[in-house]
CSV table of N, CA and C and ligand atoms in Angstrom, one decimal:
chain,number,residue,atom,x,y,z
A,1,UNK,N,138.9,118.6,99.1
A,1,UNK,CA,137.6,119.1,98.8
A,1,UNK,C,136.6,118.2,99.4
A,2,UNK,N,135.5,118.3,100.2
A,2,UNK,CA,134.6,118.1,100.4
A,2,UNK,C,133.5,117.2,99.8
A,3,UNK,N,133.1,115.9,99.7
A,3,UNK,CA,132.9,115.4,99.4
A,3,UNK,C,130.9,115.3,99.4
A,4,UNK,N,130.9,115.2,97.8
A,4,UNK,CA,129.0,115.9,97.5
A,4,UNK,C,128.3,115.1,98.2
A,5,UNK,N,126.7,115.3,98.4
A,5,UNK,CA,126.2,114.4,98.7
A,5,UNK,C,124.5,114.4,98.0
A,6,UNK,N,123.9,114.0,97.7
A,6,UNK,CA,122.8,114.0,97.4
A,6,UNK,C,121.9,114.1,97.9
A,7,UNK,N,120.7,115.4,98.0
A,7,UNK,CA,119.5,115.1,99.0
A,7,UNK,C,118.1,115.4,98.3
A,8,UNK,N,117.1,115.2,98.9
A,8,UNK,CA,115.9,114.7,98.3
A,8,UNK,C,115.0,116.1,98.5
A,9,UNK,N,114.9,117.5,98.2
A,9,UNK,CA,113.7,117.9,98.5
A,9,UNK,C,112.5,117.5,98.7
A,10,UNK,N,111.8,117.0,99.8
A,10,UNK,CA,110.7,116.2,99.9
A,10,UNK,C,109.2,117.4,100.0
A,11,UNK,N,109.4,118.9,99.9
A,11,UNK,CA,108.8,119.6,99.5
A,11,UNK,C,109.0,119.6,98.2
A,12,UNK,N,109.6,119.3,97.3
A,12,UNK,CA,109.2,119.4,95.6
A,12,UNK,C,108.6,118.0,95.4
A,13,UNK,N,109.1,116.8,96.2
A,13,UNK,CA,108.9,115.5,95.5
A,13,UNK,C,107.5,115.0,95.3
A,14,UNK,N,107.4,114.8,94.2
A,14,UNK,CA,105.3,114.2,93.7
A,14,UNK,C,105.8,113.0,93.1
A,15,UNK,N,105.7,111.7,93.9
A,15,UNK,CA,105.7,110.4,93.5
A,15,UNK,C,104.8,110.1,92.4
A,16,UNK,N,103.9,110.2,93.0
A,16,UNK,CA,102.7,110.2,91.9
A,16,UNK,C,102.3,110.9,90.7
A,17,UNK,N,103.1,111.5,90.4
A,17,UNK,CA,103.3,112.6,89.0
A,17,UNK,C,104.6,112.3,88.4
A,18,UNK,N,105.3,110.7,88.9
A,18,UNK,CA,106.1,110.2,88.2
A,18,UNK,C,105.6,108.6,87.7
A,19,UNK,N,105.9,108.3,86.4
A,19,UNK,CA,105.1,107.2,86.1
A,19,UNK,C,105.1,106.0,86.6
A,20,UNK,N,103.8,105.7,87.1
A,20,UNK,CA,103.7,104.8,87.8
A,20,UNK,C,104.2,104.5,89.1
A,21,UNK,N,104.5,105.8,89.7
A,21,UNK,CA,104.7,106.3,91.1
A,21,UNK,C,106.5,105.6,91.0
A,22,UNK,N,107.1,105.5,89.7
A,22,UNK,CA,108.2,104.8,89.8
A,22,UNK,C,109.2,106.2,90.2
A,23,UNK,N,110.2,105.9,90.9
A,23,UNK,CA,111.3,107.6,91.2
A,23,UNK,C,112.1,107.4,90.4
A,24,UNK,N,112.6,108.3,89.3
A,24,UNK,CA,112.9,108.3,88.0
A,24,UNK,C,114.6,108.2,88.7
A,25,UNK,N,114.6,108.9,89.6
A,25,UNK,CA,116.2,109.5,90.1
A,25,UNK,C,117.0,108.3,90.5
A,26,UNK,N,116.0,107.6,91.4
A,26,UNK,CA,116.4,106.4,91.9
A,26,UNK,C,117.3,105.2,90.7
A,27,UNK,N,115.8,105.3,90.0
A,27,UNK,CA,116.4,104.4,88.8
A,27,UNK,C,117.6,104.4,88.2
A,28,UNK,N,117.9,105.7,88.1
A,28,UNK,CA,119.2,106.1,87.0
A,28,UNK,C,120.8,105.9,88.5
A,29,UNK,N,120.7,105.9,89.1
A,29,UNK,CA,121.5,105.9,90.2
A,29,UNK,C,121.7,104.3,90.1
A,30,UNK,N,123.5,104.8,89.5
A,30,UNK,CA,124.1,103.0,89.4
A,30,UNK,C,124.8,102.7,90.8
A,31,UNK,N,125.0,104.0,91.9
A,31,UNK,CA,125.5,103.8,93.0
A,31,UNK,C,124.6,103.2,94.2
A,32,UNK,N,123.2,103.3,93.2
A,32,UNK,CA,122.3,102.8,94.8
A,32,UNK,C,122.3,103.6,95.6
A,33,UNK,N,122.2,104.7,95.7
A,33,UNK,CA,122.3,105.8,97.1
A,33,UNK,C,121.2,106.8,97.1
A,34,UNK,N,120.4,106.4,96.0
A,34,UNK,CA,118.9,107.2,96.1
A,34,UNK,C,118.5,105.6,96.1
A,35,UNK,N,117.3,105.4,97.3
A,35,UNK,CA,116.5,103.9,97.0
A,35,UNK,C,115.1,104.2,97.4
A,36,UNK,N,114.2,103.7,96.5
A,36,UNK,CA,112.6,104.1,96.4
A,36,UNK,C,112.4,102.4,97.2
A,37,UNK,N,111.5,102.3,98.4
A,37,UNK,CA,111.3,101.2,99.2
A,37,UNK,C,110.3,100.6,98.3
A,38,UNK,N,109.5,101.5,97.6
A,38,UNK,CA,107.8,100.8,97.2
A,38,UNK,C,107.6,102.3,96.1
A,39,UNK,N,106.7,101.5,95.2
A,39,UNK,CA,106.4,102.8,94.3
A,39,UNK,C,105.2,103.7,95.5
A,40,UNK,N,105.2,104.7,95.1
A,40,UNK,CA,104.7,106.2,95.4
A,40,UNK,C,105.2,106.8,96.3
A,41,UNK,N,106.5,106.4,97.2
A,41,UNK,CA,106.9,106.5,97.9
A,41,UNK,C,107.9,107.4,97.3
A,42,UNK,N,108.1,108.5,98.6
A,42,UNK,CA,109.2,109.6,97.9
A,42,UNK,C,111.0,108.6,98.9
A,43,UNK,N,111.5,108.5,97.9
A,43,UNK,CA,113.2,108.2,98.2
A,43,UNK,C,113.9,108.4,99.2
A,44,UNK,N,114.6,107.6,99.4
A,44,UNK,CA,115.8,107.7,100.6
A,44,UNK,C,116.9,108.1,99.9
A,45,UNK,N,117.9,108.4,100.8
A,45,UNK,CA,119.2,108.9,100.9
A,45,UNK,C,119.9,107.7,101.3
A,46,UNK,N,120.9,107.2,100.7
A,46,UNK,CA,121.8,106.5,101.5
A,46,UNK,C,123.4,106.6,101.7
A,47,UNK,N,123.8,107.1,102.8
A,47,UNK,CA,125.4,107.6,102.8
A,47,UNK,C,125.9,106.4,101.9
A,48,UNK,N,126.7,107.0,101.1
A,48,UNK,CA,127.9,106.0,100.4
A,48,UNK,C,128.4,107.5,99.6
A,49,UNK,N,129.4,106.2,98.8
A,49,UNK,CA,129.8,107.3,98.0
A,49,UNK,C,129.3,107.6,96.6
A,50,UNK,N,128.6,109.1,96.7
A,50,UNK,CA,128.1,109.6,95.3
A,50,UNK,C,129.4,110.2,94.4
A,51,UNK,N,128.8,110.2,93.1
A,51,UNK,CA,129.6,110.1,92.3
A,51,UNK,C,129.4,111.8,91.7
A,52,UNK,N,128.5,112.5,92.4
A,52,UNK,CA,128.3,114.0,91.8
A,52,UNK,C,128.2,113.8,90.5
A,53,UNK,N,127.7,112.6,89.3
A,53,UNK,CA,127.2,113.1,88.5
A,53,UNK,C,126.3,113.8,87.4
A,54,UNK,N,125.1,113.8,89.4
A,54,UNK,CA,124.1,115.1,88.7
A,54,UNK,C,123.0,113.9,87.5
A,55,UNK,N,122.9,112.6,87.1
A,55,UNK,CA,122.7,111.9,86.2
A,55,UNK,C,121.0,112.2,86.9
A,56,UNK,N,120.8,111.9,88.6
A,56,UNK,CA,119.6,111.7,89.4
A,56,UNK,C,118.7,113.0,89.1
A,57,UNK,N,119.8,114.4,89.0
A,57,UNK,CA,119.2,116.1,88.8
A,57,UNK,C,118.4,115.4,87.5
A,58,UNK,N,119.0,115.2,86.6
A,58,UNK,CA,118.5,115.4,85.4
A,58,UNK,C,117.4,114.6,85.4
A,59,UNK,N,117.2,113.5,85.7
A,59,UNK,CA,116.0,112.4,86.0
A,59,UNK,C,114.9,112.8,86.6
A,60,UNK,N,115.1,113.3,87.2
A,60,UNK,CA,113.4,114.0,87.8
A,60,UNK,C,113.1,115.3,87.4
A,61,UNK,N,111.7,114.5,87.4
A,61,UNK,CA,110.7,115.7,86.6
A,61,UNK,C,110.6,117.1,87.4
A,62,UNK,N,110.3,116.6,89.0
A,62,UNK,CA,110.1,117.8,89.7
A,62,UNK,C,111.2,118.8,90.5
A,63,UNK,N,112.2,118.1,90.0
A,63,UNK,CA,113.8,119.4,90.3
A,63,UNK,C,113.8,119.2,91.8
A,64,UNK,N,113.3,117.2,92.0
A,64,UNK,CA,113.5,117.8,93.5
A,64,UNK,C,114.9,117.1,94.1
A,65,UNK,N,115.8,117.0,93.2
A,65,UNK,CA,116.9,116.2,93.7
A,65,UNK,C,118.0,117.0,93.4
A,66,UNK,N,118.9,117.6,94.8
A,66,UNK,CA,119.8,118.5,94.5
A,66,UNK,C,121.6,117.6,94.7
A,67,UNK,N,122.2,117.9,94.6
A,67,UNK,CA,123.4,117.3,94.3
A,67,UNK,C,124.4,118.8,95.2
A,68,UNK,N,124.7,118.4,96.5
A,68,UNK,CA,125.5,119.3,97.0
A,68,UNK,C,126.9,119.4,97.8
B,101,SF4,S1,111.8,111.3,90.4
B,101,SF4,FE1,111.8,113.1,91.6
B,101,SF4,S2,109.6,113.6,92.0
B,101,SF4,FE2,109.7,111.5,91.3
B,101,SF4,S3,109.8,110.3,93.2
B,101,SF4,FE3,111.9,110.6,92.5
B,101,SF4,S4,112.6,112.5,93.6
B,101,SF4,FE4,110.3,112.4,93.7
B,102,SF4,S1,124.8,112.2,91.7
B,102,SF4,FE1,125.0,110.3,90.6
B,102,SF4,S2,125.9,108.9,92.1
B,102,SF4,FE2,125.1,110.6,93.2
B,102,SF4,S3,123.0,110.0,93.8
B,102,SF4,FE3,122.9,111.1,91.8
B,102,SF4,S4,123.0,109.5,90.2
B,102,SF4,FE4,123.7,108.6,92.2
């Protein structure tokens, strides 16, 4: 099976309509593979291995993090 990967809609992402420009998805990501460089800043991607558990979906306010 194909192994998931995590990506960032950066058409849904509003840094700034997350508190304190902090990226909620980032935070919750114990694999480090979403990384916010600076607050207001919308997130990177980083190849590794994700864990597909969707923990990042649920974290953000604006549905912009899809798990595929
Ligand atoms: S939590 Fe969502 S909207 Fe906020 S910065 Fe992260 S990806 Fe963007
Ligand atoms: S699905 Fe889980 S492991 Fe993958 S980026 Fe999101 S929080 Fe991190």
């Amino acid at each position: 099976m194909p192994r998931k990967t995590v990506a960032v809609n950066y058409r849904a992402c509003e840094p700034e309509k997350c508190e304190d420009g902090i990226c909620l998805a980032a935070l919750v990501c114990e694999k480090n593979i979403l990384i916010q460089e600076a607050p207001y800043e919308m997130p990177d991607t980083k190849a590794s291995s994700c864990l597909s558990c969707a923990i990042c979906v649920q974290a953000c306010p604006q549905d912009a993090v899809l798990v595929m």
